[in-house]
Tab-separated table of C-alpha atoms and ligand atoms in Angstrom:
chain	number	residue	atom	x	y	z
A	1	UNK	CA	5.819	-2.075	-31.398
A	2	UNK	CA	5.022	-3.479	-28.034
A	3	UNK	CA	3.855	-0.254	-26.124
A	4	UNK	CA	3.136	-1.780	-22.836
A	5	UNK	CA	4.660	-1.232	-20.136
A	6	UNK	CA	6.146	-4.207	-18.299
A	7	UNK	CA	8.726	-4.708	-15.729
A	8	UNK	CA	11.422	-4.401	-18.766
A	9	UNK	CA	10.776	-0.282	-18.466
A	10	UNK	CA	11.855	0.012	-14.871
A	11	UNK	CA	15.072	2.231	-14.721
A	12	UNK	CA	18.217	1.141	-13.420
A	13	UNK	CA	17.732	1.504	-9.902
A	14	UNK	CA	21.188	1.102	-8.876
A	15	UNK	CA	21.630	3.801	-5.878
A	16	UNK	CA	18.064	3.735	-4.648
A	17	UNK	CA	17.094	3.038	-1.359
A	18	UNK	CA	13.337	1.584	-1.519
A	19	UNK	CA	10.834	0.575	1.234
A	20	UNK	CA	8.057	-2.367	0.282
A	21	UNK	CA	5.794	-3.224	2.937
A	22	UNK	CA	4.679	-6.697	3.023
A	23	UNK	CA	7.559	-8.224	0.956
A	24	UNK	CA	6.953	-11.477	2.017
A	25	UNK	CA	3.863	-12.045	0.012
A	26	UNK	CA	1.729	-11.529	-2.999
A	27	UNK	CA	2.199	-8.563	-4.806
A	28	UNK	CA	4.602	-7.046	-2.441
A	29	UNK	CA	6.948	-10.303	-2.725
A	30	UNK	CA	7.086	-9.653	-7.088
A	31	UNK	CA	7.807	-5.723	-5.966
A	32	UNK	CA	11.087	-6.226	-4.029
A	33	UNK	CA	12.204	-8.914	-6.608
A	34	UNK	CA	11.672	-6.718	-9.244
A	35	UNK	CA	13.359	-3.681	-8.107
A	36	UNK	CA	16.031	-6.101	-6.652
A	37	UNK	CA	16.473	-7.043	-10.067
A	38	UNK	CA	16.871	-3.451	-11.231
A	39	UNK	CA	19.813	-2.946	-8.613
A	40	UNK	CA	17.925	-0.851	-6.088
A	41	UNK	CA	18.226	-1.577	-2.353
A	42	UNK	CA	15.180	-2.953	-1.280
A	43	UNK	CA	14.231	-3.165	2.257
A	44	UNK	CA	11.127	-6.126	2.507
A	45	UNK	CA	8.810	-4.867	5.937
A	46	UNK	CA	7.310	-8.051	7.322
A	47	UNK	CA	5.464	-8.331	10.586
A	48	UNK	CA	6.774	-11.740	10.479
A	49	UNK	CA	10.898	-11.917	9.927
A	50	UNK	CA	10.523	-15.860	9.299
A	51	UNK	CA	8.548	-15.415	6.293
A	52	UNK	CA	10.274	-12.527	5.247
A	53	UNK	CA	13.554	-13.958	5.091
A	54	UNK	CA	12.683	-17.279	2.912
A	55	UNK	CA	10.944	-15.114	0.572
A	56	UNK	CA	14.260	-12.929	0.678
A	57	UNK	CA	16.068	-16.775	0.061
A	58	UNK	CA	14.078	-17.902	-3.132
A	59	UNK	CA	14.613	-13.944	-4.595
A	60	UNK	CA	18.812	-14.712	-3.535
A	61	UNK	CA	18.560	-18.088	-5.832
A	62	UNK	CA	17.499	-16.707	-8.370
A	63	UNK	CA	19.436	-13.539	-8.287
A	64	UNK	CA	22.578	-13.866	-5.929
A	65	UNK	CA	23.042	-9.796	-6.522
A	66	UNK	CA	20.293	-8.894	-4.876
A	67	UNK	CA	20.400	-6.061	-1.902
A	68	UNK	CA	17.416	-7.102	0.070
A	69	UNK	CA	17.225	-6.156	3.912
A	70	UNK	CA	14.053	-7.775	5.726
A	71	UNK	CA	12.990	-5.789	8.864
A	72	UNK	CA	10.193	-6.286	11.410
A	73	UNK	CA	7.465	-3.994	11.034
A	74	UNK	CA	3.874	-4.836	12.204
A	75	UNK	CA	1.086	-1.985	10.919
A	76	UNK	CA	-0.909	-3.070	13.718
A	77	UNK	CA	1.062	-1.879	16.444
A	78	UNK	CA	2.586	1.922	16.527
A	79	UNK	CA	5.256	0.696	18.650
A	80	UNK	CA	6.555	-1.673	16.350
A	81	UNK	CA	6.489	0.855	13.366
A	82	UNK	CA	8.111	3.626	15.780
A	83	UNK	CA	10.926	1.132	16.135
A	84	UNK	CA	10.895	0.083	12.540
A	85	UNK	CA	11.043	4.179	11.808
A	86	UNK	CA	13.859	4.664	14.118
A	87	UNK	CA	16.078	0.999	12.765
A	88	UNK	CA	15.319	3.162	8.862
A	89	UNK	CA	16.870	6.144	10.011
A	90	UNK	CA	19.493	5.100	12.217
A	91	UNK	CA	20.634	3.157	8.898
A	92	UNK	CA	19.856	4.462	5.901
A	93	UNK	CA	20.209	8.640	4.872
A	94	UNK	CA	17.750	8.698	2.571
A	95	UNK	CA	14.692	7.119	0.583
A	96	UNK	CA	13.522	7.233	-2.456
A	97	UNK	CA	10.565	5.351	-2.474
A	98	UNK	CA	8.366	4.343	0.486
A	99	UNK	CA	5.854	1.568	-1.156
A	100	UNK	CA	3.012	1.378	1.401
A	101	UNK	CA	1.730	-1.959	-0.025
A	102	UNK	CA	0.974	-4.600	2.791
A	103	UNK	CA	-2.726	-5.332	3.870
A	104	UNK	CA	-5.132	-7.176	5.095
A	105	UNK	CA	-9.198	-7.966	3.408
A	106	UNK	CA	-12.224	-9.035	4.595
A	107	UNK	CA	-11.323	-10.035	7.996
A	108	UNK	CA	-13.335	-10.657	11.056
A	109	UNK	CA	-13.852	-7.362	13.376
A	110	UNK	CA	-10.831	-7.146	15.130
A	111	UNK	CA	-8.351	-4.611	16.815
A	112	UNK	CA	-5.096	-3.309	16.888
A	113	UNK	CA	-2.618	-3.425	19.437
A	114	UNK	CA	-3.606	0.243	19.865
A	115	UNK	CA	-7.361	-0.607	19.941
A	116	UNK	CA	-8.197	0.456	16.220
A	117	UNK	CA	-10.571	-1.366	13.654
A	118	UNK	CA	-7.930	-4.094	12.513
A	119	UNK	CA	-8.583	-3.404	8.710
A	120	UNK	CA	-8.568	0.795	9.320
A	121	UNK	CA	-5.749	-0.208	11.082
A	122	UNK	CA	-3.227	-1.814	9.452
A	123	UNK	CA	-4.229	-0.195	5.769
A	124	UNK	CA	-4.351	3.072	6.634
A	125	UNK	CA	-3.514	4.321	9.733
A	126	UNK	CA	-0.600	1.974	10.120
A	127	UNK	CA	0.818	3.201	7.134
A	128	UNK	CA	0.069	6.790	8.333
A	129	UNK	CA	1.770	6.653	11.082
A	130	UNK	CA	4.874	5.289	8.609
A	131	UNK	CA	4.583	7.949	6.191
A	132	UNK	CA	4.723	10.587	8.971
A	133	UNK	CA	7.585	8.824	11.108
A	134	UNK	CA	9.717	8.671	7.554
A	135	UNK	CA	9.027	12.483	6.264
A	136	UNK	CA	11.877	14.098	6.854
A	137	UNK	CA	13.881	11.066	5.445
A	138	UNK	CA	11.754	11.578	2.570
A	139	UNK	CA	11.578	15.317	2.015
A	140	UNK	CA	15.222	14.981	2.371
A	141	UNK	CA	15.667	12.854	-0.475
A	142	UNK	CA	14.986	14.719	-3.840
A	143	UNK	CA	12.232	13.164	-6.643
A	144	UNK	CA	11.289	10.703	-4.034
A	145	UNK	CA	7.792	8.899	-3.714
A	146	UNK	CA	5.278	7.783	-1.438
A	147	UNK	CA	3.629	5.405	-3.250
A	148	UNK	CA	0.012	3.998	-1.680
A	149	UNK	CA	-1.497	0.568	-2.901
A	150	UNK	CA	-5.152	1.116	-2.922
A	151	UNK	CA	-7.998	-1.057	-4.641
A	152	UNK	CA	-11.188	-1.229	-6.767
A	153	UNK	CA	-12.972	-1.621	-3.913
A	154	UNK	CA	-12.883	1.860	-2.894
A	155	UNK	CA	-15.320	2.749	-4.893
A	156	UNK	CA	-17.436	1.223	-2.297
A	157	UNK	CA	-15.831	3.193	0.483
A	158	UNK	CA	-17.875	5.403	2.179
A	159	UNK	CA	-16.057	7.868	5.049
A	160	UNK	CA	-18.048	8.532	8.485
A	161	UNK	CA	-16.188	10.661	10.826
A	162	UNK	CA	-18.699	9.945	13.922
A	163	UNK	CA	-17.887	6.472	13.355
A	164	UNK	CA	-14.605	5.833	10.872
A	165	UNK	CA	-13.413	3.075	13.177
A	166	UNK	CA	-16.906	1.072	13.427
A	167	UNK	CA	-16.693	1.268	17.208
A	168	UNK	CA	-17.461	-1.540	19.349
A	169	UNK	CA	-18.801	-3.303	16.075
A	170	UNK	CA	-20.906	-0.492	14.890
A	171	UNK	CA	-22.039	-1.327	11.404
A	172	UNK	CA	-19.146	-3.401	10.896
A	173	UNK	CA	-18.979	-5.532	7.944
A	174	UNK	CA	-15.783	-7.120	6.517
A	175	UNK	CA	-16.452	-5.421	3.016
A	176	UNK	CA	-17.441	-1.865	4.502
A	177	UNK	CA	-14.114	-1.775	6.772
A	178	UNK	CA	-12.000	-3.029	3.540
A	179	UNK	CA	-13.885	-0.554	1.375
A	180	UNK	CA	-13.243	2.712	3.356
A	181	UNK	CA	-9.760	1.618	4.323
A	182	UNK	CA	-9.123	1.400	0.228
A	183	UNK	CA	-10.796	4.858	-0.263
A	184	UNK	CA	-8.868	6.256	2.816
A	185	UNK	CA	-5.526	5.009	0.901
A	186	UNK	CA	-6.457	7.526	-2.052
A	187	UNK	CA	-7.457	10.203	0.254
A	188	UNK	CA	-4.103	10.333	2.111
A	189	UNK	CA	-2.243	10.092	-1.680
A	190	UNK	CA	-4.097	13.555	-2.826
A	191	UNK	CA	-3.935	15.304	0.527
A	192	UNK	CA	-0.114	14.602	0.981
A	193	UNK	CA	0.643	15.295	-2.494
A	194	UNK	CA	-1.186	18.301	-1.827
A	195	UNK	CA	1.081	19.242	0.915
A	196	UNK	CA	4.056	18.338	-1.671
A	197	UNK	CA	2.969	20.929	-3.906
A	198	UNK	CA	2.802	23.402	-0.348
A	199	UNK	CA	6.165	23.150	0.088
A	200	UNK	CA	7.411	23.324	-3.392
A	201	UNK	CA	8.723	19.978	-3.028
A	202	UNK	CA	10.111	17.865	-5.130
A	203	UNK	CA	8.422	14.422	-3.229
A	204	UNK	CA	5.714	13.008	-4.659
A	205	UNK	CA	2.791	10.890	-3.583
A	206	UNK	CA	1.139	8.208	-5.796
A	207	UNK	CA	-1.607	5.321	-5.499
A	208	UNK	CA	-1.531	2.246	-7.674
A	209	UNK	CA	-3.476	-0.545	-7.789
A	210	UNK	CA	-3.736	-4.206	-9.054
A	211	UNK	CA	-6.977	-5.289	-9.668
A	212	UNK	CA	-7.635	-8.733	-9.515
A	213	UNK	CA	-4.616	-10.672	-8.796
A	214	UNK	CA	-3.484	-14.276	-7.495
A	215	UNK	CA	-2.187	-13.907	-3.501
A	216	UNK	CA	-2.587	-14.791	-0.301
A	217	UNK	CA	-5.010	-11.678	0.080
A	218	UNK	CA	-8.433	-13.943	0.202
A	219	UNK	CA	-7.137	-16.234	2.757
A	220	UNK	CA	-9.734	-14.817	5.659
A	221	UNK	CA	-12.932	-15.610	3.492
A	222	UNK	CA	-12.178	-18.525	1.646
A	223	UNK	CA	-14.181	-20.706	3.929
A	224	UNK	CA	-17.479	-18.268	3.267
A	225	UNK	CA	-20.002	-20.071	0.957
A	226	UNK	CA	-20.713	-17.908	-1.811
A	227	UNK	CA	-17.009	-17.169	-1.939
A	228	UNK	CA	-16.562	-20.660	-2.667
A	229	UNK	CA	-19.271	-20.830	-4.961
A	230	UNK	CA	-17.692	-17.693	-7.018
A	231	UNK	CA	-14.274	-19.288	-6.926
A	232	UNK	CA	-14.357	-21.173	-9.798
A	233	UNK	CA	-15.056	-17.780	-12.156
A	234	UNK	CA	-12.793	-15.877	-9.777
A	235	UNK	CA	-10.225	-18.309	-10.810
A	236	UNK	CA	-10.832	-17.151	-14.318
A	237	UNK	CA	-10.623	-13.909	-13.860
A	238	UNK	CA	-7.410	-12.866	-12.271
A	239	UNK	CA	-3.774	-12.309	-13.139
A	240	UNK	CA	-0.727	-13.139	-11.534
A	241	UNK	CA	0.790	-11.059	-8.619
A	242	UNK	CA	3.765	-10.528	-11.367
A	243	UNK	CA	1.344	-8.991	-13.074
A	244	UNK	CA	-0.730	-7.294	-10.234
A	245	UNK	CA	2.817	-5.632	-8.590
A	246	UNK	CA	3.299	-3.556	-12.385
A	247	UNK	CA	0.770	-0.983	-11.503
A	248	UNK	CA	2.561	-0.192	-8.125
A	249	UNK	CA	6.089	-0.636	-9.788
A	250	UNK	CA	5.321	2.109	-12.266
A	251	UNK	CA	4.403	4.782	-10.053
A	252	UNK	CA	7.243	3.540	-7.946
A	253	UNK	CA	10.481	4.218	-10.750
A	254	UNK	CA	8.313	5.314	-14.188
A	255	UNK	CA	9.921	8.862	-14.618
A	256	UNK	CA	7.389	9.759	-16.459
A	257	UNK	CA	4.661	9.620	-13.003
A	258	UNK	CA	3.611	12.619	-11.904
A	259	UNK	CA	2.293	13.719	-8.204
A	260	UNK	CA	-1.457	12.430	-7.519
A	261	UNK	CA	-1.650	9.814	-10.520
A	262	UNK	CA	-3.141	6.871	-9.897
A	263	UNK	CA	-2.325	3.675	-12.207
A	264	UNK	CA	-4.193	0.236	-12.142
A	265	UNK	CA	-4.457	-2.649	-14.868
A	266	UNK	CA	-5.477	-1.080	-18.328
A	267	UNK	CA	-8.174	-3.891	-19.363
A	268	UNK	CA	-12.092	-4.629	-18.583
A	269	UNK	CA	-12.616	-3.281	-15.549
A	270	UNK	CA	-9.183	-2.442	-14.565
A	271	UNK	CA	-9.469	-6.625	-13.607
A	272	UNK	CA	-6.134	-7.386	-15.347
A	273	UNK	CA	-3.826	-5.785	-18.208
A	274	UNK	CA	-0.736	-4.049	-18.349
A	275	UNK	CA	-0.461	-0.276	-15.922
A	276	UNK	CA	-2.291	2.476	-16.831
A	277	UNK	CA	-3.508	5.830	-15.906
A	278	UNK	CA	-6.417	5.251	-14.409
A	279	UNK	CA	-9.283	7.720	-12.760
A	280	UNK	CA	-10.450	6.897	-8.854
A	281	UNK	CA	-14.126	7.654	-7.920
A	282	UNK	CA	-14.962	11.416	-7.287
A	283	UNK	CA	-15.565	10.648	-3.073
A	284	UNK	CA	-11.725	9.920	-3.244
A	285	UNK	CA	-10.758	13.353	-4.032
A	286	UNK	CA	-13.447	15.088	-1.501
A	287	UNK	CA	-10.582	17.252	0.016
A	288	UNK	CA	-12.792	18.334	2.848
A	289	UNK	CA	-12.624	14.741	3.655
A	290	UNK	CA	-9.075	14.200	2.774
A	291	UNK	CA	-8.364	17.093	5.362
A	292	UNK	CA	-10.662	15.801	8.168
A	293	UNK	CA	-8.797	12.098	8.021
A	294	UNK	CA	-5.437	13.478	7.550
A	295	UNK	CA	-6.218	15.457	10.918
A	296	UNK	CA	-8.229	12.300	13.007
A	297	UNK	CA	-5.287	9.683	12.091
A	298	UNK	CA	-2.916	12.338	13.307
A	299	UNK	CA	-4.812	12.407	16.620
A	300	UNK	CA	-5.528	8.675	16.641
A	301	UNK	CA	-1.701	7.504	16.059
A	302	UNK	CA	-0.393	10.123	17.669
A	303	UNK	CA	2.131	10.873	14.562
A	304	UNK	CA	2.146	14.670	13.556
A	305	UNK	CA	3.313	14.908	10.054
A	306	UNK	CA	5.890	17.862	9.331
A	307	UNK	CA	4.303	19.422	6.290
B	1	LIG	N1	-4.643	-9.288	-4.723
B	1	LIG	C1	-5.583	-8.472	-5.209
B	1	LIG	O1	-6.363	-8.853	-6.099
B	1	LIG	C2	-5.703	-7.081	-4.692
B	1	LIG	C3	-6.725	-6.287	-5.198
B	1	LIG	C4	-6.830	-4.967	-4.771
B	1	LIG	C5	-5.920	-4.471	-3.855
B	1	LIG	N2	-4.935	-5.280	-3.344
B	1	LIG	C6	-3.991	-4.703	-2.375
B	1	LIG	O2	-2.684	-5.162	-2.644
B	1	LIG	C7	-1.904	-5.107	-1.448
B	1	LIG	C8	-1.074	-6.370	-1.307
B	1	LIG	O3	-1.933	-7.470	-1.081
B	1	LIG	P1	-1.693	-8.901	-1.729
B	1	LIG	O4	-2.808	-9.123	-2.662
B	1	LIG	O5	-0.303	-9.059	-2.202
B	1	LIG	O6	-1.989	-9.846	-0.464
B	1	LIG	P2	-1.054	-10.851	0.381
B	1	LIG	O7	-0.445	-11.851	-0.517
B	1	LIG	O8	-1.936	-11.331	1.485
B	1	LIG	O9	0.077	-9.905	0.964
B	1	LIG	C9	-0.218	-8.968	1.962
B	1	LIG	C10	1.062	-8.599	2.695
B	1	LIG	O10	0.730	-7.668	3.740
B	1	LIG	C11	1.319	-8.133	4.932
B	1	LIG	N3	0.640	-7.659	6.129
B	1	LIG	C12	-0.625	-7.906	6.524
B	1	LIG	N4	-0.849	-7.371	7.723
B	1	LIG	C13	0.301	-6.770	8.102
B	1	LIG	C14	0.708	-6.063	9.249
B	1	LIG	N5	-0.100	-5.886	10.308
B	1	LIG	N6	1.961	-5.568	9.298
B	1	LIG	C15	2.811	-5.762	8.275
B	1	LIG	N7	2.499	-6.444	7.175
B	1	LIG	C16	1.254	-6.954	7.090
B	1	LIG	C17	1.259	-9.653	4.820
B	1	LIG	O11	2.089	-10.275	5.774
B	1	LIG	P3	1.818	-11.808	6.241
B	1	LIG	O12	2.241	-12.667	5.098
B	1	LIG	O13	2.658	-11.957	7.470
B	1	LIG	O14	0.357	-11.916	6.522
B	1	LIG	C18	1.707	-9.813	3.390
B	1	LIG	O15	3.102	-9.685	3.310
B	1	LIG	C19	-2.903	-4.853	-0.316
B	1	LIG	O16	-2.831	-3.494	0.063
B	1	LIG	C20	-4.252	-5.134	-0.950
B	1	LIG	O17	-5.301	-4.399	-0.362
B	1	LIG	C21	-4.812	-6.566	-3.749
């Protein structure tokens, strides 16, 4: 008996209203057609409409059924998540899962529109500011999820509050700003499935990963020598973004997930394999630091969360 769990175990998702950022691409792209696929109504968040709506095309010719909305959202600008916030909830009464999935790695410093660390930015407090804009849509809807794509890589992460946004360049490197922005991903999952629980509520919050998989995610350091010297083996080592969007996916509709799981490839490594349960690094669940970044992002964005 084939006990993994693939794509084939997603529920009939008929009725569900489900938000993927970055649907244009990589592992978000296999994520909306997926739950497409399963009948839910997928909205696809792209900061760029263009590419959002020919991925949205090649998912349509292959499955003409599919309820896919694309709508403009760019994490690295508040304004244009406030309006994407406001376009949800003057359409759409409810949602049952909010996928915070788009990102960037390994980029050059770089800011916001709103003057933030570009990679701090757009992983985490972009998707903050979401979450906290979308709460009462989400409370609202009963068993629904916020489900937050992290990465390996946050076991590298290391939180400093007199410096989380590497100020003016501040001990800025590509991998450190990736790193914490991965370990602040798992941070906000425990402390707002902690505030779940608070409230007796029936939301939960889950992170997922996908270890190593094919997308356009290495596109800013693919011109770096030793990345080109490592490609070759890199090459050997990943799976597809089918297979990197499963870990996400399950959290997202396995009724079986429970509030502050966290599910990445089951082989070596968590590198590839089918979904899992899998364990983050012990810094992710510091809740003294979960608490002090819950409370600086609400300052920095300006979003105050209603829990
Ligand atoms: N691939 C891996 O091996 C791997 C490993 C660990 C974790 N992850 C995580 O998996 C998630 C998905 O990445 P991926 O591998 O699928 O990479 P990808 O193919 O590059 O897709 C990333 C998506 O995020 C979108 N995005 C980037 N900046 C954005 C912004 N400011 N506003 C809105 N959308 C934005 C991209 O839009 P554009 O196309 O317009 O740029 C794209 O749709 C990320 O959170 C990443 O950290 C991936």
């Amino acid at each position: 008996m084939n006990t993994n769990w693939t794509s084939q175990n997603i529920p009939d998702l008929n009725g569900k209203v489900i938000i993927v950022t970055g649907g244009n691409s990589g592992i978000g792209f296999e994520t909306v057609k997926e739950l497409a696929t399963k009948g839910a109504k997928v909205i696809s968040a792209c900061r760029d409409t263009e590419k959002g709506k020919k991925a949205k095309a090649e998912i349509l010719a292959d499955n003409p059924e599919a309820k896919i909305e694309v709508i403009a959202l760019d994490l690295m600008d508040l304004n244009s998540i406030r309006n994407f916030a406001e376009t949800i909830k003057s359409k759409y009464k409810k949602i049952d899962v909010l996928l915070n999935n788009a990102g960037i790695m390994m980029t050059p410093y770089g800011l916001t529109k709103d003057g933030f660390e570009s990679q701090m930015g757009t992983n985490h407090l972009g998707h903050f500011a979401l979450t906290g804009l979308l709460l009462d849509l989400i409370k609202n809807t009963p068993n629904s999820r916020v489900v937050n794509i992290s990465s390996s890589a946050h076991k590298m992460g290391k939180m400093n509050f007199s410096n989380l946004l590497f100020e003016n360049r501040k001990g800025y490197s590509r991998i450190k700003a990736y790193a914490r922005s991965k370990i602040a991903n798992l941070l906000f999952t425990y402390e707002l499935q902690k505030r779940f629980e608070s409230i007796n509520s029936s939301s939960i919050a889950v992170a997922a990963h996908p270890g190593i998989s094919d997308t356009n995610l290495g596109r800013h350091f693919e011109n770096i020598w030793f990345v080109k010297l490592m490609m070759p083996m890199h090459r050997r080592m990943v799976q597809s973004a089918a297979m990197g969007a499963l870990p996400g996916l399950r959290a997202s509709t396995d009724p079986n997930v429970i509030g502050g799981e966290y599910y990445g490839p089951g082989g070596k490594g968590e590198r590839t394999g089918f979904p899992v349960l899998v364990e983050s690094n012990p810094e992710s669940h510091n809740m003294e630091n979960a608490r002090k970044l819950w409370e600086v992002s609400e300052d920095l964005t300006g979003v105050k969360f209603d829990i």
